[in-house]
mmCIF file of C-alpha atoms (C1' of nucleotides) in Angstrom:
data_model
loop_
_atom_site.group_PDB
_atom_site.id
_atom_site.type_symbol
_atom_site.label_atom_id
_atom_site.label_comp_id
_atom_site.label_asym_id
_atom_site.label_seq_id
_atom_site.Cartn_x
_atom_site.Cartn_y
_atom_site.Cartn_z
ATOM 1 C CA UNK Q 1 4.873 7.343 16.051
ATOM 2 C CA UNK Q 2 3.692 8.808 19.225
ATOM 3 C CA UNK Q 3 5.224 11.361 21.465
ATOM 4 C CA UNK Q 4 5.816 8.683 23.995
ATOM 5 C CA UNK Q 5 8.231 6.995 21.693
ATOM 6 C CA UNK Q 6 10.715 9.752 21.894
ATOM 7 C CA UNK Q 7 10.441 9.637 25.605
ATOM 8 C CA UNK Q 8 11.242 5.974 25.777
ATOM 9 C CA UNK Q 9 14.830 5.316 26.608
ATOM 10 C CA UNK Q 10 14.849 2.252 24.476
ATOM 11 C CA UNK Q 11 13.554 4.097 21.530
ATOM 12 C CA UNK Q 12 15.728 7.053 21.726
ATOM 13 C CA UNK Q 13 17.296 7.765 18.441
ATOM 14 C CA UNK Q 14 20.593 7.213 20.095
ATOM 15 C CA UNK Q 15 20.491 3.585 19.339
ATOM 16 C CA UNK Q 16 22.515 1.384 21.537
ATOM 17 C CA UNK Q 17 22.857 -1.630 19.431
ATOM 18 C CA UNK Q 18 24.804 -4.372 20.979
ATOM 19 C CA UNK Q 19 27.992 -2.473 21.025
ATOM 20 C CA UNK Q 20 28.451 -0.094 23.839
ATOM 21 C CA UNK Q 21 27.330 3.373 22.949
ATOM 22 C CA UNK Q 22 30.207 4.867 21.094
ATOM 23 C CA UNK Q 23 31.687 6.211 24.175
ATOM 24 C CA UNK Q 24 34.422 8.686 23.930
ATOM 25 C CA UNK Q 25 37.071 6.274 24.918
ATOM 26 C CA UNK Q 26 36.013 3.608 22.592
ATOM 27 C CA UNK Q 27 35.591 5.658 19.536
ATOM 28 C CA UNK Q 28 36.609 3.628 16.545
ATOM 29 C CA UNK Q 29 40.154 4.541 16.031
ATOM 30 C CA UNK Q 30 40.859 2.786 12.821
ATOM 31 C CA UNK Q 31 38.219 4.712 11.032
ATOM 32 C CA UNK Q 32 40.143 4.778 7.876
ATOM 33 C CA UNK Q 33 39.433 1.132 7.450
ATOM 34 C CA UNK Q 34 35.891 0.575 8.492
ATOM 35 C CA UNK Q 35 35.574 -2.493 6.404
ATOM 36 C CA UNK Q 36 38.111 -4.304 8.434
ATOM 37 C CA UNK Q 37 36.429 -6.014 11.287
ATOM 38 C CA UNK Q 38 34.636 -3.355 13.120
ATOM 39 C CA UNK Q 39 34.429 -5.159 16.346
ATOM 40 C CA UNK Q 40 38.134 -5.361 16.392
ATOM 41 C CA UNK Q 41 38.418 -1.673 15.790
ATOM 42 C CA UNK Q 42 35.984 -0.853 18.453
ATOM 43 C CA UNK Q 43 38.051 -2.647 20.968
ATOM 44 C CA UNK Q 44 41.373 -1.188 20.029
ATOM 45 C CA UNK Q 45 42.928 1.046 22.551
ATOM 46 C CA UNK Q 46 42.940 4.704 22.009
ATOM 47 C CA UNK Q 47 45.795 6.142 20.039
ATOM 48 C CA UNK Q 48 45.481 9.699 18.969
ATOM 49 C CA UNK Q 49 44.069 12.468 21.062
ATOM 50 C CA UNK Q 50 43.180 14.884 18.270
ATOM 51 C CA UNK Q 51 41.206 12.234 16.538
ATOM 52 C CA UNK Q 52 39.302 11.550 19.658
ATOM 53 C CA UNK Q 53 38.538 15.178 20.110
ATOM 54 C CA UNK Q 54 37.274 15.417 16.574
ATOM 55 C CA UNK Q 55 35.187 12.348 17.041
ATOM 56 C CA UNK Q 56 33.819 13.674 20.228
ATOM 57 C CA UNK Q 57 32.739 16.808 18.509
ATOM 58 C CA UNK Q 58 31.209 14.809 15.777
ATOM 59 C CA UNK Q 59 29.430 12.656 18.264
ATOM 60 C CA UNK Q 60 28.003 15.647 19.978
ATOM 61 C CA UNK Q 61 26.897 17.050 16.697
ATOM 62 C CA UNK Q 62 25.156 13.827 15.831
ATOM 63 C CA UNK Q 63 23.534 13.708 19.214
ATOM 64 C CA UNK Q 64 22.252 17.156 18.605
ATOM 65 C CA UNK Q 65 20.898 16.053 15.291
ATOM 66 C CA UNK Q 66 19.283 13.114 16.979
ATOM 67 C CA UNK Q 67 17.582 15.391 19.407
ATOM 68 C CA UNK Q 68 16.280 17.577 16.648
ATOM 69 C CA UNK Q 69 14.925 14.601 14.819
ATOM 70 C CA UNK Q 70 13.264 13.379 17.954
ATOM 71 C CA UNK Q 71 11.627 16.735 18.387
ATOM 72 C CA UNK Q 72 10.416 16.675 14.849
ATOM 73 C CA UNK Q 73 8.975 13.256 15.424
ATOM 74 C CA UNK Q 74 7.241 14.446 18.504
ATOM 75 C CA UNK Q 75 5.681 17.285 16.588
ATOM 76 C CA UNK Q 76 4.502 14.967 13.862
ATOM 77 C CA UNK Q 77 3.056 12.603 16.399
ATOM 78 C CA UNK Q 78 1.227 15.415 18.103
ATOM 79 C CA UNK Q 79 -0.296 16.451 14.821
ATOM 80 C CA UNK Q 80 -1.273 12.893 14.190
ATOM 81 C CA UNK Q 81 -2.991 12.656 17.521
ATOM 82 C CA UNK Q 82 -4.929 15.792 16.795
ATOM 83 C CA UNK Q 83 -5.998 14.523 13.412
ATOM 84 C CA UNK Q 84 -6.947 11.195 14.813
ATOM 85 C CA UNK Q 85 -9.157 12.617 17.485
ATOM 86 C CA UNK Q 86 -10.699 14.836 14.894
ATOM 87 C CA UNK Q 87 -11.365 11.835 12.732
ATOM 88 C CA UNK Q 88 -12.865 9.915 15.607
ATOM 89 C CA UNK Q 89 -15.210 12.748 16.301
ATOM 90 C CA UNK Q 90 -16.241 12.936 12.698
ATOM 91 C CA UNK Q 91 -16.856 9.238 12.526
ATOM 92 C CA UNK Q 92 -18.873 9.328 15.691
ATOM 93 C CA UNK Q 93 -20.950 12.116 14.293
ATOM 94 C CA UNK Q 94 -21.363 10.316 10.998
ATOM 95 C CA UNK Q 95 -22.346 7.077 12.643
ATOM 96 C CA UNK Q 96 -25.244 8.687 14.382
ATOM 97 C CA UNK Q 97 -26.667 10.052 11.170
ATOM 98 C CA UNK Q 98 -25.914 7.432 8.557
ATOM 99 C CA UNK Q 99 -25.637 3.810 9.403
ATOM 100 C CA UNK Q 100 -27.705 1.782 7.024
ATOM 101 C CA UNK Q 101 -26.325 1.464 3.538
ATOM 102 C CA UNK Q 102 -23.110 -0.376 4.142
ATOM 103 C CA UNK Q 103 -24.780 -3.509 5.270
ATOM 104 C CA UNK Q 104 -26.875 -3.774 2.180
ATOM 105 C CA UNK Q 105 -24.090 -3.835 -0.294
ATOM 106 C CA UNK Q 106 -22.424 -7.043 0.703
ATOM 107 C CA UNK Q 107 -24.970 -8.540 2.949
ATOM 108 C CA UNK Q 108 -27.354 -8.588 0.057
ATOM 109 C CA UNK Q 109 -24.733 -10.507 -1.844
ATOM 110 C CA UNK Q 110 -24.121 -9.303 -5.284
ATOM 111 C CA UNK Q 111 -25.776 -11.034 -8.137
ATOM 112 C CA UNK Q 112 -24.462 -14.477 -8.895
ATOM 113 C CA UNK Q 113 -22.573 -13.386 -11.921
ATOM 114 C CA UNK Q 114 -18.986 -12.239 -11.685
ATOM 115 C CA UNK Q 115 -19.818 -8.634 -12.377
ATOM 116 C CA UNK Q 116 -16.992 -7.278 -10.388
ATOM 117 C CA UNK Q 117 -17.642 -3.904 -11.789
ATOM 118 C CA UNK Q 118 -21.053 -3.668 -10.237
ATOM 119 C CA UNK Q 119 -20.075 -5.155 -6.951
ATOM 120 C CA UNK Q 120 -17.117 -2.885 -6.790
ATOM 121 C CA UNK Q 121 -19.207 0.143 -7.402
ATOM 122 C CA UNK Q 122 -21.450 -0.972 -4.631
ATOM 123 C CA UNK Q 123 -18.498 -1.366 -2.399
ATOM 124 C CA UNK Q 124 -17.145 2.031 -3.095
ATOM 125 C CA UNK Q 125 -20.550 3.551 -2.783
ATOM 126 C CA UNK Q 126 -20.827 2.043 0.612
ATOM 127 C CA UNK Q 127 -17.350 2.962 1.602
ATOM 128 C CA UNK Q 128 -17.122 6.469 0.348
ATOM 129 C CA UNK Q 129 -19.418 8.261 2.751
ATOM 130 C CA UNK Q 130 -17.404 6.821 5.555
ATOM 131 C CA UNK Q 131 -20.574 5.766 7.257
ATOM 132 C CA UNK Q 132 -19.274 2.356 8.079
ATOM 133 C CA UNK Q 133 -15.850 3.409 9.004
ATOM 134 C CA UNK Q 134 -14.087 1.873 11.867
ATOM 135 C CA UNK Q 135 -15.431 3.229 15.079
ATOM 136 C CA UNK Q 136 -11.985 3.352 16.537
ATOM 137 C CA UNK Q 137 -9.473 5.117 14.455
ATOM 138 C CA UNK Q 138 -6.684 3.086 15.875
ATOM 139 C CA UNK Q 139 -5.829 1.197 12.829
ATOM 140 C CA UNK Q 140 -3.579 3.245 10.673
ATOM 141 C CA UNK Q 141 -1.039 4.917 12.749
ATOM 142 C CA UNK Q 142 0.989 5.947 9.792
ATOM 143 C CA UNK Q 143 -1.557 7.649 7.681
ATOM 144 C CA UNK Q 144 -3.567 9.990 9.736
ATOM 145 C CA UNK Q 145 -4.484 12.018 6.736
ATOM 146 C CA UNK Q 146 -6.188 9.108 5.113
ATOM 147 C CA UNK Q 147 -8.867 9.109 7.705
ATOM 148 C CA UNK Q 148 -10.006 12.554 6.879
ATOM 149 C CA UNK Q 149 -9.735 11.765 3.220
ATOM 150 C CA UNK Q 150 -12.048 8.838 3.713
ATOM 151 C CA UNK Q 151 -14.666 11.250 4.710
ATOM 152 C CA UNK Q 152 -14.662 12.872 1.352
ATOM 153 C CA UNK Q 153 -17.375 12.014 -1.022
ATOM 154 C CA UNK Q 154 -16.208 10.464 -4.206
ATOM 155 C CA UNK Q 155 -18.968 11.893 -6.247
ATOM 156 C CA UNK Q 156 -18.584 12.162 -9.935
ATOM 157 C CA UNK Q 157 -17.323 15.169 -11.737
ATOM 158 C CA UNK Q 158 -14.072 16.370 -10.288
ATOM 159 C CA UNK Q 159 -10.656 14.997 -11.193
ATOM 160 C CA UNK Q 160 -11.419 11.409 -10.517
ATOM 161 C CA UNK Q 161 -7.879 10.326 -10.129
ATOM 162 C CA UNK Q 162 -7.157 12.549 -7.263
ATOM 163 C CA UNK Q 163 -10.456 11.906 -5.623
ATOM 164 C CA UNK Q 164 -10.007 8.214 -6.014
ATOM 165 C CA UNK Q 165 -6.630 8.461 -4.500
ATOM 166 C CA UNK Q 166 -7.932 10.357 -1.564
ATOM 167 C CA UNK Q 167 -10.727 7.892 -1.168
ATOM 168 C CA UNK Q 168 -8.331 5.026 -1.055
ATOM 169 C CA UNK Q 169 -8.647 3.030 2.078
ATOM 170 C CA UNK Q 170 -6.070 3.532 4.672
ATOM 171 C CA UNK Q 171 -2.981 1.481 4.067
ATOM 172 C CA UNK Q 172 -0.668 0.331 6.750
ATOM 173 C CA UNK Q 173 2.152 -2.117 6.902
ATOM 174 C CA UNK Q 174 3.159 -4.637 9.426
ATOM 175 C CA UNK Q 175 6.488 -6.419 9.472
ATOM 176 C CA UNK Q 176 6.639 -9.739 11.166
ATOM 177 C CA UNK Q 177 9.564 -11.976 11.705
ATOM 178 C CA UNK Q 178 8.839 -15.448 10.426
ATOM 179 C CA UNK Q 179 10.643 -18.673 10.120
ATOM 180 C CA UNK Q 180 12.008 -18.862 6.578
ATOM 181 C CA UNK Q 181 11.234 -22.539 6.480
ATOM 182 C CA UNK Q 182 7.641 -21.809 7.202
ATOM 183 C CA UNK Q 183 6.118 -21.284 3.815
ATOM 184 C CA UNK Q 184 2.720 -20.222 4.982
ATOM 185 C CA UNK Q 185 2.078 -16.551 4.703
ATOM 186 C CA UNK Q 186 0.548 -16.193 8.080
ATOM 187 C CA UNK Q 187 0.569 -13.006 10.036
ATOM 188 C CA UNK Q 188 -1.130 -13.155 13.366
ATOM 189 C CA UNK Q 189 -2.961 -9.969 13.965
ATOM 190 C CA UNK Q 190 -5.958 -11.174 15.822
ATOM 191 C CA UNK Q 191 -8.489 -11.055 13.067
ATOM 192 C CA UNK Q 192 -9.913 -13.826 11.013
ATOM 193 C CA UNK Q 193 -8.758 -13.804 7.452
ATOM 194 C CA UNK Q 194 -9.826 -15.737 4.478
ATOM 195 C CA UNK Q 195 -7.394 -16.191 1.701
ATOM 196 C CA UNK Q 196 -8.807 -15.449 -1.690
ATOM 197 C CA UNK Q 197 -5.819 -15.353 -3.904
ATOM 198 C CA UNK Q 198 -2.134 -15.725 -4.325
ATOM 199 C CA UNK Q 199 0.105 -14.251 -6.896
ATOM 200 C CA UNK Q 200 3.735 -14.000 -7.747
ATOM 201 C CA UNK Q 201 4.603 -10.416 -8.331
ATOM 202 C CA UNK Q 202 7.242 -9.015 -10.523
ATOM 203 C CA UNK Q 203 9.501 -7.466 -7.974
ATOM 204 C CA UNK Q 204 9.512 -10.340 -5.561
ATOM 205 C CA UNK Q 205 10.001 -14.035 -6.252
ATOM 206 C CA UNK Q 206 7.981 -14.912 -3.206
ATOM 207 C CA UNK Q 207 4.257 -15.153 -3.797
ATOM 208 C CA UNK Q 208 1.930 -12.620 -2.363
ATOM 209 C CA UNK Q 209 -1.174 -13.827 -0.597
ATOM 210 C CA UNK Q 210 -4.416 -11.916 -0.525
ATOM 211 C CA UNK Q 211 -6.690 -12.050 2.471
ATOM 212 C CA UNK Q 212 -10.054 -10.678 3.316
ATOM 213 C CA UNK Q 213 -11.506 -10.259 6.750
ATOM 214 C CA UNK Q 214 -13.778 -13.228 7.208
ATOM 215 C CA UNK Q 215 -15.173 -12.282 10.556
ATOM 216 C CA UNK Q 216 -17.680 -9.854 9.126
ATOM 217 C CA UNK Q 217 -18.806 -10.417 5.561
ATOM 218 C CA UNK Q 218 -19.160 -6.733 4.981
ATOM 219 C CA UNK Q 219 -15.816 -5.828 6.417
ATOM 220 C CA UNK Q 220 -13.888 -3.967 3.753
ATOM 221 C CA UNK Q 221 -10.461 -4.708 5.112
ATOM 222 C CA UNK Q 222 -8.003 -6.549 2.958
ATOM 223 C CA UNK Q 223 -4.596 -7.799 3.711
ATOM 224 C CA UNK Q 224 -1.684 -8.690 1.504
ATOM 225 C CA UNK Q 225 1.125 -10.769 2.861
ATOM 226 C CA UNK Q 226 4.431 -11.261 1.173
ATOM 227 C CA UNK Q 227 7.900 -12.109 2.234
ATOM 228 C CA UNK Q 228 10.338 -9.317 2.047
ATOM 229 C CA UNK Q 229 12.434 -9.485 -1.071
ATOM 230 C CA UNK Q 230 15.486 -8.497 0.906
ATOM 231 C CA UNK Q 231 15.028 -10.671 3.901
ATOM 232 C CA UNK Q 232 12.791 -13.635 3.515
ATOM 233 C CA UNK Q 233 12.548 -14.098 7.230
ATOM 234 C CA UNK Q 234 10.349 -11.059 7.273
ATOM 235 C CA UNK Q 235 6.740 -11.097 6.322
ATOM 236 C CA UNK Q 236 5.301 -7.863 5.134
ATOM 237 C CA UNK Q 237 1.587 -7.550 5.717
ATOM 238 C CA UNK Q 238 -0.156 -4.681 4.036
ATOM 239 C CA UNK Q 239 -3.537 -3.737 5.392
ATOM 240 C CA UNK Q 240 -6.028 -1.790 3.388
ATOM 241 C CA UNK Q 241 -9.058 -0.237 4.939
ATOM 242 C CA UNK Q 242 -10.389 -0.500 8.412
ATOM 243 C CA UNK Q 243 -12.478 -3.064 10.168
ATOM 244 C CA UNK Q 244 -16.056 -1.962 10.518
ATOM 245 C CA UNK Q 245 -16.704 -4.356 13.347
ATOM 246 C CA UNK Q 246 -15.309 -5.238 16.684
ATOM 247 C CA UNK Q 247 -12.740 -7.922 16.953
ATOM 248 C CA UNK Q 248 -13.700 -11.524 16.777
ATOM 249 C CA UNK Q 249 -14.252 -13.209 20.115
ATOM 250 C CA UNK Q 250 -11.355 -15.122 21.514
ATOM 251 C CA UNK Q 251 -11.402 -18.738 20.532
ATOM 252 C CA UNK Q 252 -9.927 -20.611 23.463
ATOM 253 C CA UNK Q 253 -9.063 -23.671 21.450
ATOM 254 C CA UNK Q 254 -7.082 -21.583 19.080
ATOM 255 C CA UNK Q 255 -5.187 -19.558 21.543
ATOM 256 C CA UNK Q 256 -2.083 -21.611 21.400
ATOM 257 C CA UNK Q 257 -1.726 -21.931 17.709
ATOM 258 C CA UNK Q 258 -2.684 -20.358 14.528
ATOM 259 C CA UNK Q 259 -4.739 -23.168 13.171
ATOM 260 C CA UNK Q 260 -7.187 -22.334 10.507
ATOM 261 C CA UNK Q 261 -10.126 -24.461 9.621
ATOM 262 C CA UNK Q 262 -8.440 -26.139 6.747
ATOM 263 C CA UNK Q 263 -5.182 -26.076 8.608
ATOM 264 C CA UNK Q 264 -2.864 -26.631 5.725
ATOM 265 C CA UNK Q 265 -2.008 -23.169 4.825
ATOM 266 C CA UNK Q 266 -3.996 -20.969 7.034
ATOM 267 C CA UNK Q 267 -4.952 -17.421 7.296
ATOM 268 C CA UNK Q 268 -4.391 -15.824 10.629
ATOM 269 C CA UNK Q 269 -6.797 -16.672 13.353
ATOM 270 C CA UNK Q 270 -7.314 -14.823 16.520
ATOM 271 C CA UNK Q 271 -5.050 -16.037 19.250
ATOM 272 C CA UNK Q 272 -6.366 -13.415 21.559
ATOM 273 C CA UNK Q 273 -8.936 -10.722 21.543
ATOM 274 C CA UNK Q 274 -7.346 -8.141 19.447
ATOM 275 C CA UNK Q 275 -8.150 -4.701 18.452
ATOM 276 C CA UNK Q 276 -6.194 -3.380 15.634
ATOM 277 C CA UNK Q 277 -3.194 -5.100 16.966
ATOM 278 C CA UNK Q 278 -2.016 -4.535 13.499
ATOM 279 C CA UNK Q 279 -2.133 -0.865 14.074
ATOM 280 C CA UNK Q 280 -0.204 -1.077 17.240
ATOM 281 C CA UNK Q 281 2.233 -3.394 15.643
ATOM 282 C CA UNK Q 282 2.782 -1.770 12.387
ATOM 283 C CA UNK Q 283 5.550 0.285 13.758
ATOM 284 C CA UNK Q 284 6.886 -2.604 15.702
ATOM 285 C CA UNK Q 285 8.602 -4.952 13.432
ATOM 286 C CA UNK Q 286 10.054 -8.355 13.338
ATOM 287 C CA UNK Q 287 9.054 -10.479 16.217
ATOM 288 C CA UNK Q 288 6.280 -12.945 16.631
ATOM 289 C CA UNK Q 289 6.616 -12.824 20.368
ATOM 290 C CA UNK Q 290 6.426 -9.144 20.269
ATOM 291 C CA UNK Q 291 3.399 -9.420 18.158
ATOM 292 C CA UNK Q 292 1.683 -11.766 20.528
ATOM 293 C CA UNK Q 293 2.463 -9.548 23.385
ATOM 294 C CA UNK Q 294 1.136 -6.597 21.533
ATOM 295 C CA UNK Q 295 -2.083 -8.366 20.964
ATOM 296 C CA UNK Q 296 -2.435 -9.099 24.599
ATOM 297 C CA UNK Q 297 -1.487 -5.631 25.429
ATOM 298 C CA UNK Q 298 -3.787 -4.050 22.942
ATOM 299 C CA UNK Q 299 -6.568 -6.292 24.052
ATOM 300 C CA UNK Q 300 -6.028 -5.208 27.591
ATOM 301 C CA UNK Q 301 -5.996 -1.674 26.427
ATOM 302 C CA UNK Q 302 -9.365 -1.822 24.843
ATOM 303 C CA UNK Q 303 -11.582 -3.695 27.178
ATOM 304 C CA UNK Q 304 -15.117 -2.967 26.183
ATOM 305 C CA UNK Q 305 -13.845 -0.954 23.318
ATOM 306 C CA UNK Q 306 -12.563 1.813 25.511
ATOM 307 C CA UNK Q 307 -9.105 2.525 26.677
ATOM 308 C CA UNK Q 308 -8.648 1.387 30.200
ATOM 309 C CA UNK Q 309 -6.730 4.383 31.284
ATOM 310 C CA UNK Q 310 -3.732 6.523 30.773
ATOM 311 C CA UNK Q 311 -1.646 4.657 33.285
ATOM 312 C CA UNK Q 312 -2.314 1.306 31.757
ATOM 313 C CA UNK Q 313 -1.752 2.685 28.353
ATOM 314 C CA UNK Q 314 1.537 4.125 29.437
ATOM 315 C CA UNK Q 315 2.583 0.814 30.856
ATOM 316 C CA UNK Q 316 1.615 -0.910 27.714
ATOM 317 C CA UNK Q 317 3.502 1.455 25.568
ATOM 318 C CA UNK Q 318 6.569 1.147 27.649
ATOM 319 C CA UNK Q 319 6.320 -2.578 27.379
ATOM 320 C CA UNK Q 320 6.020 -2.391 23.647
ATOM 321 C CA UNK Q 321 8.903 -0.036 23.430
ATOM 322 C CA UNK Q 322 11.086 -2.397 25.353
ATOM 323 C CA UNK Q 323 10.081 -5.254 23.158
ATOM 324 C CA UNK Q 324 10.811 -3.307 20.046
ATOM 325 C CA UNK Q 325 14.183 -2.296 21.291
ATOM 326 C CA UNK Q 326 15.023 -5.822 22.265
ATOM 327 C CA UNK Q 327 13.941 -7.100 18.949
ATOM 328 C CA UNK Q 328 16.139 -4.701 17.128
ATOM 329 C CA UNK Q 329 19.154 -5.199 19.279
ATOM 330 C CA UNK Q 330 18.905 -8.939 18.928
ATOM 331 C CA UNK Q 331 18.891 -8.814 15.214
ATOM 332 C CA UNK Q 332 22.438 -9.335 13.955
ATOM 333 C CA UNK Q 333 21.670 -8.019 10.531
ATOM 334 C CA UNK Q 334 20.301 -4.872 12.016
ATOM 335 C CA UNK Q 335 23.396 -4.469 14.110
ATOM 336 C CA UNK Q 336 25.623 -5.035 11.152
ATOM 337 C CA UNK Q 337 23.740 -2.549 9.054
ATOM 338 C CA UNK Q 338 23.829 0.014 11.793
ATOM 339 C CA UNK Q 339 27.498 -0.432 12.445
ATOM 340 C CA UNK Q 340 28.258 -0.135 8.785
ATOM 341 C CA UNK Q 341 26.176 2.962 8.459
ATOM 342 C CA UNK Q 342 27.682 4.582 11.497
ATOM 343 C CA UNK Q 343 31.230 3.780 10.607
ATOM 344 C CA UNK Q 344 30.685 4.944 7.091
ATOM 345 C CA UNK Q 345 29.264 8.201 8.284
ATOM 346 C CA UNK Q 346 32.020 8.760 10.763
ATOM 347 C CA UNK Q 347 34.585 7.952 8.209
ATOM 348 C CA UNK Q 348 32.978 10.320 5.811
ATOM 349 C CA UNK Q 349 33.147 13.158 8.252
ATOM 350 C CA UNK Q 350 36.413 12.329 9.819
ATOM 351 C CA UNK Q 351 39.075 14.983 9.264
ATOM 352 C CA UNK Q 352 41.743 12.321 9.296
ATOM 353 C CA UNK Q 353 40.334 10.314 6.518
ATOM 354 C CA UNK Q 354 42.706 9.307 3.851
ATOM 355 C "C1'" DC B 1 -21.117 -31.642 4.624
ATOM 356 C "C1'" DG B 2 -19.306 -27.252 5.802
ATOM 357 C "C1'" DT B 3 -15.427 -24.426 5.681
ATOM 358 C "C1'" DG B 4 -11.265 -22.828 3.933
ATOM 359 C "C1'" DT B 5 -7.348 -23.106 0.423
ATOM 360 C "C1'" DT B 6 -5.485 -23.557 -4.185
ATOM 361 C "C1'" DT B 7 -4.952 -22.069 -8.682
ATOM 362 C "C1'" DG B 8 -5.856 -20.810 -13.435
ATOM 363 C "C1'" DA B 9 -8.478 -17.414 -15.728
ATOM 364 C "C1'" DC B 10 -10.294 -13.007 -16.067
ATOM 365 C "C1'" DC B 11 -10.544 -7.951 -15.475
ATOM 366 C "C1'" DG B 12 -9.029 -3.359 -15.384
ATOM 367 C "C1'" DG B 13 -5.471 0.175 -14.603
ATOM 368 C "C1'" DC B 14 -1.417 2.007 -16.272
ATOM 369 C "C1'" DG B 15 2.680 2.946 -19.015
ATOM 370 C "C1'" DC B 16 4.572 3.000 -23.525
ATOM 371 C "C1'" DG P 1 -4.070 0.505 -29.071
ATOM 372 C "C1'" DC P 2 -1.383 -2.895 -26.905
ATOM 373 C "C1'" DG P 3 0.804 -5.463 -23.501
ATOM 374 C "C1'" DC P 4 2.117 -5.966 -18.775
ATOM 375 C "C1'" DC P 5 0.905 -6.668 -14.223
ATOM 376 C "C1'" DG P 6 -1.597 -6.587 -9.885
ATOM 377 C "C1'" DG P 7 -5.888 -7.833 -7.972
ATOM 378 C "C1'" DT P 8 -9.958 -10.721 -7.880
ATOM 379 C "C1'" DC P 9 -13.079 -14.496 -9.001
ATOM 380 C "C1'" DA P 10 -14.766 -19.028 -8.628
ATOM 381 C "C1'" DA P 11 -14.461 -23.992 -9.562
ATOM 382 C "C1'" DA P 12 -12.011 -27.695 -7.784
ATOM 383 C "C1'" DC P 13 -10.000 -29.639 -4.058
ATOM 384 C "C1'" DA P 14 -8.609 -30.800 0.877
ATOM 385 C "C1'" DC P 15 -9.563 -31.362 5.541
ATOM 386 C "C1'" DG P 16 -12.056 -32.161 9.918
#
DNA sequence: CGTGTTTGACCGGCGC
DNA sequence: GCGCCGGTCAAACACG
């Protein structure tokens, strides 16, 4: 959540979802019966002046609340930016001093046996110092604190639980709209993933797929993909850790589709040169097209690994914002949920309720 | 034949 | 201590 979001008209917390913005003259009159077709109510002509006045007041109050929330968001985003830049600096500093060890842990391939314990300890040993951390802290937009925590050394002694928790790799989520008939758990994020497991979890009848970044053998990033229990048209991808490499090169033959080598089930392949498109997308749910566009956009943003410029970035963000807004407003279930929530709230606060 | 997926078994953390 | 459950491994398999 960046400051720019609050400045985007489409992302204003005053959501204009399908229905015209609860204008004063269209305020839902039949509030006492919100469960009766809302659309009908919204279109009914105005009846009572006092009600309207009350609603107006309420609307203003809610707008005010919206503004406050937006400000709070802005503040949070600003703090995040500060933390992120701090993290980037720290990583840059760390990279110049310590670079070696990470490559030895996996590159040297653990002994043939399935001693996960040992390999894991190697992994954590390599990961803990943060030496091989992602050079660009773009990935986890939602957990700025995690970056700093990654820097901590997980040496023995102190309350392991807490330390372990703080040493946990950054976790971020990405929601992607997917065709329910498409059973493959594929989330295009621009990286190459190799599936290494699938499991049905307790809280969700849909299986969860486990992926590892296959572009770099030593890349610690993992991804879990599972359909949402509530809405199986939504794929929830959970990313853990950060890529310690640049993005895979664009594979022209794969640009148009998501074909994997084996092609029957398929982990995501890079349709375009991505950066952490996942990071950019994690706050931008529910649309493959959006996702594709984000990848393009993010790729454009990070030519040569460096941001192209503030203007381009601004353009990109605006574009993303528009896409996000469109995605939301197109989603009937979102509209329905919003309308229900709004009407319920209004009803709750309405002085005329009965 | 190389690469990637599938799938049953195993491991370890966690709650009771 | 025990059982549940999520995460991972690795042999078998499929595909180009």
